[in-house]
PDB file of C-alpha atoms in Angstrom:
ATOM      1  CA  UNK A  25      -6.658  70.377  27.947  1.00  0.00           C
ATOM      2  CA  UNK A  26      -4.020  68.281  26.260  1.00  0.00           C
ATOM      3  CA  UNK A  27      -2.336  71.800  25.672  1.00  0.00           C
ATOM      4  CA  UNK A  28      -2.453  72.334  29.547  1.00  0.00           C
ATOM      5  CA  UNK A  29      -0.808  69.195  30.397  1.00  0.00           C
ATOM      6  CA  UNK A  30       2.110  70.126  28.426  1.00  0.00           C
ATOM      7  CA  UNK A  31       2.506  73.134  28.610  1.00  0.00           C
ATOM      8  CA  UNK A  32       2.932  72.005  32.882  1.00  0.00           C
ATOM      9  CA  UNK A  33       4.575  69.673  32.486  1.00  0.00           C
ATOM     10  CA  UNK A  34       7.514  71.843  30.469  1.00  0.00           C
ATOM     11  CA  UNK A  35       6.643  74.013  33.981  1.00  0.00           C
ATOM     12  CA  UNK A  36       7.578  71.994  36.068  1.00  0.00           C
ATOM     13  CA  UNK A  37      11.520  70.528  34.283  1.00  0.00           C
ATOM     14  CA  UNK A  38      12.159  74.487  34.006  1.00  0.00           C
ATOM     15  CA  UNK A  39      11.462  75.382  36.947  1.00  0.00           C
ATOM     16  CA  UNK A  40      13.239  71.569  38.845  1.00  0.00           C
ATOM     17  CA  UNK A  41      16.085  73.277  36.773  1.00  0.00           C
ATOM     18  CA  UNK A  42      16.844  76.660  37.670  1.00  0.00           C
ATOM     19  CA  UNK A  43      16.010  75.558  41.580  1.00  0.00           C
ATOM     20  CA  UNK A  44      19.281  73.124  41.445  1.00  0.00           C
ATOM     21  CA  UNK A  45      20.981  75.235  39.294  1.00  0.00           C
ATOM     22  CA  UNK A  46      20.469  77.453  41.857  1.00  0.00           C
ATOM     23  CA  UNK A  47      22.646  75.110  44.328  1.00  0.00           C
ATOM     24  CA  UNK A  48      26.154  75.212  42.082  1.00  0.00           C
ATOM     25  CA  UNK A  49      28.288  77.788  42.115  1.00  0.00           C
ATOM     26  CA  UNK A  50      28.259  80.515  39.191  1.00  0.00           C
ATOM     27  CA  UNK A  51      32.188  79.779  38.798  1.00  0.00           C
ATOM     28  CA  UNK A  52      32.347  76.545  38.785  1.00  0.00           C
ATOM     29  CA  UNK A  53      33.059  74.532  35.123  1.00  0.00           C
ATOM     30  CA  UNK A  54      30.624  73.316  32.718  1.00  0.00           C
ATOM     31  CA  UNK A  55      28.363  70.624  34.120  1.00  0.00           C
ATOM     32  CA  UNK A  56      29.983  70.397  37.493  1.00  0.00           C
ATOM     33  CA  UNK A  57      27.834  69.075  40.367  1.00  0.00           C
ATOM     34  CA  UNK A  58      28.833  69.755  44.061  1.00  0.00           C
ATOM     35  CA  UNK A  59      30.035  66.326  46.434  1.00  0.00           C
ATOM     36  CA  UNK A  60      30.428  66.721  49.976  1.00  0.00           C
ATOM     37  CA  UNK A  61      32.225  69.043  52.148  1.00  0.00           C
ATOM     38  CA  UNK A  62      35.334  67.856  52.421  1.00  0.00           C
ATOM     39  CA  UNK A  63      37.138  68.480  55.493  1.00  0.00           C
ATOM     40  CA  UNK A  64      40.197  69.740  56.499  1.00  0.00           C
ATOM     41  CA  UNK A  65      42.221  67.540  57.768  1.00  0.00           C
ATOM     42  CA  UNK A  66      44.595  68.833  60.306  1.00  0.00           C
ATOM     43  CA  UNK A  67      47.938  69.173  59.676  1.00  0.00           C
ATOM     44  CA  UNK A  68      50.387  67.264  61.588  1.00  0.00           C
ATOM     45  CA  UNK A  69      53.395  69.458  62.528  1.00  0.00           C
ATOM     46  CA  UNK A  70      56.564  68.164  64.173  1.00  0.00           C
ATOM     47  CA  UNK A  71      57.678  69.134  67.217  1.00  0.00           C
ATOM     48  CA  UNK A  72      60.187  71.730  67.477  1.00  0.00           C
ATOM     49  CA  UNK A  73      63.894  70.719  67.058  1.00  0.00           C
ATOM     50  CA  UNK A  74      65.105  72.113  70.830  1.00  0.00           C
ATOM     51  CA  UNK A  75      68.826  73.228  69.448  1.00  0.00           C
ATOM     52  CA  UNK A  76      70.215  74.693  72.577  1.00  0.00           C
ATOM     53  CA  UNK A  77      69.325  77.160  75.686  1.00  0.00           C
ATOM     54  CA  UNK A  78      70.584  79.787  76.773  1.00  0.00           C
ATOM     55  CA  UNK A  79      70.330  80.819  80.477  1.00  0.00           C
ATOM     56  CA  UNK A  80      71.578  84.545  82.039  1.00  0.00           C
ATOM     57  CA  UNK A  81      73.008  84.993  85.536  1.00  0.00           C
ATOM     58  CA  UNK A  82      69.219  85.445  87.263  1.00  0.00           C
ATOM     59  CA  UNK A  83      67.859  81.463  86.402  1.00  0.00           C
ATOM     60  CA  UNK A  84      65.876  83.533  83.249  1.00  0.00           C
ATOM     61  CA  UNK A  85      66.226  80.846  80.589  1.00  0.00           C
ATOM     62  CA  UNK A  86      65.763  81.142  77.047  1.00  0.00           C
ATOM     63  CA  UNK A  87      65.898  78.386  74.125  1.00  0.00           C
ATOM     64  CA  UNK A  88      66.037  77.550  70.598  1.00  0.00           C
ATOM     65  CA  UNK A  89      64.104  76.136  68.481  1.00  0.00           C
ATOM     66  CA  UNK A  90      63.911  75.923  64.761  1.00  0.00           C
ATOM     67  CA  UNK A  91      66.402  78.821  64.804  1.00  0.00           C
ATOM     68  CA  UNK A  92      63.943  80.889  66.587  1.00  0.00           C
ATOM     69  CA  UNK A  93      65.047  81.887  69.832  1.00  0.00           C
ATOM     70  CA  UNK A  94      62.116  81.282  72.245  1.00  0.00           C
ATOM     71  CA  UNK A  95      60.540  82.418  76.253  1.00  0.00           C
ATOM     72  CA  UNK A  96      58.081  80.481  78.424  1.00  0.00           C
ATOM     73  CA  UNK A  97      54.356  81.493  76.738  1.00  0.00           C
ATOM     74  CA  UNK A  98      55.895  81.945  73.492  1.00  0.00           C
ATOM     75  CA  UNK A  99      54.613  79.667  70.179  1.00  0.00           C
ATOM     76  CA  UNK A 100      56.722  77.613  67.638  1.00  0.00           C
ATOM     77  CA  UNK A 101      55.110  75.736  64.988  1.00  0.00           C
ATOM     78  CA  UNK A 102      51.555  75.435  67.138  1.00  0.00           C
ATOM     79  CA  UNK A 103      53.434  74.363  70.297  1.00  0.00           C
ATOM     80  CA  UNK A 104      53.430  76.502  73.542  1.00  0.00           C
ATOM     81  CA  UNK A 105      56.618  76.388  75.256  1.00  0.00           C
ATOM     82  CA  UNK A 106      55.011  76.347  78.829  1.00  0.00           C
ATOM     83  CA  UNK A 107      58.779  76.314  80.867  1.00  0.00           C
ATOM     84  CA  UNK A 108      62.359  76.282  80.546  1.00  0.00           C
ATOM     85  CA  UNK A 109      65.253  75.178  82.193  1.00  0.00           C
ATOM     86  CA  UNK A 110      68.628  74.596  82.170  1.00  0.00           C
ATOM     87  CA  UNK A 111      68.663  71.429  80.898  1.00  0.00           C
ATOM     88  CA  UNK A 112      64.526  70.518  79.596  1.00  0.00           C
ATOM     89  CA  UNK A 113      61.784  72.680  77.282  1.00  0.00           C
ATOM     90  CA  UNK A 114      58.378  71.393  78.343  1.00  0.00           C
ATOM     91  CA  UNK A 115      56.011  72.417  75.309  1.00  0.00           C
ATOM     92  CA  UNK A 116      52.186  72.139  74.768  1.00  0.00           C
ATOM     93  CA  UNK A 117      49.977  71.881  71.986  1.00  0.00           C
ATOM     94  CA  UNK A 118      46.029  70.824  73.645  1.00  0.00           C
ATOM     95  CA  UNK A 119      46.003  68.921  76.340  1.00  0.00           C
ATOM     96  CA  UNK A 120      49.119  66.812  74.669  1.00  0.00           C
ATOM     97  CA  UNK A 121      52.467  68.552  76.357  1.00  0.00           C
ATOM     98  CA  UNK A 122      55.565  67.365  74.961  1.00  0.00           C
ATOM     99  CA  UNK A 123      59.542  67.377  77.384  1.00  0.00           C
ATOM    100  CA  UNK A 124      62.851  67.944  74.650  1.00  0.00           C
ATOM    101  CA  UNK A 125      65.811  67.546  77.114  1.00  0.00           C
ATOM    102  CA  UNK A 126      69.756  68.981  75.580  1.00  0.00           C
ATOM    103  CA  UNK A 127      71.726  66.274  74.115  1.00  0.00           C
ATOM    104  CA  UNK A 128      73.175  65.458  78.078  1.00  0.00           C
ATOM    105  CA  UNK A 129      77.524  64.936  76.494  1.00  0.00           C
ATOM    106  CA  UNK A 130      80.240  63.236  78.529  1.00  0.00           C
ATOM    107  CA  UNK A 131      83.073  65.162  78.629  1.00  0.00           C
ATOM    108  CA  UNK A 132      86.115  63.729  80.218  1.00  0.00           C
ATOM    109  CA  UNK A 133      89.156  65.508  81.109  1.00  0.00           C
TER     110      UNK A 133
END
């Protein structure tokens, strides 16, 4: 009877060991245990830098943001260009919006 109990204990220990090892990554280092999954942090991308605005005769304007020529509807660094006027550019990302204005020089003659 003692022999049967001994074998049942060994069998139970082996089955627990096997089920625990099935939850681990087979490519993980020996002895490594899985911890809580790490949540991906949102990366904070800075708002693109407005370098210039160029307009054609028919009032179609293009902006240069982060060394890239963009038009309404284009995206730069995760920000969507919603409007380009001769003096400013409007960007959107999700529910937030930004207005980038050109540095206005007060040039005197």
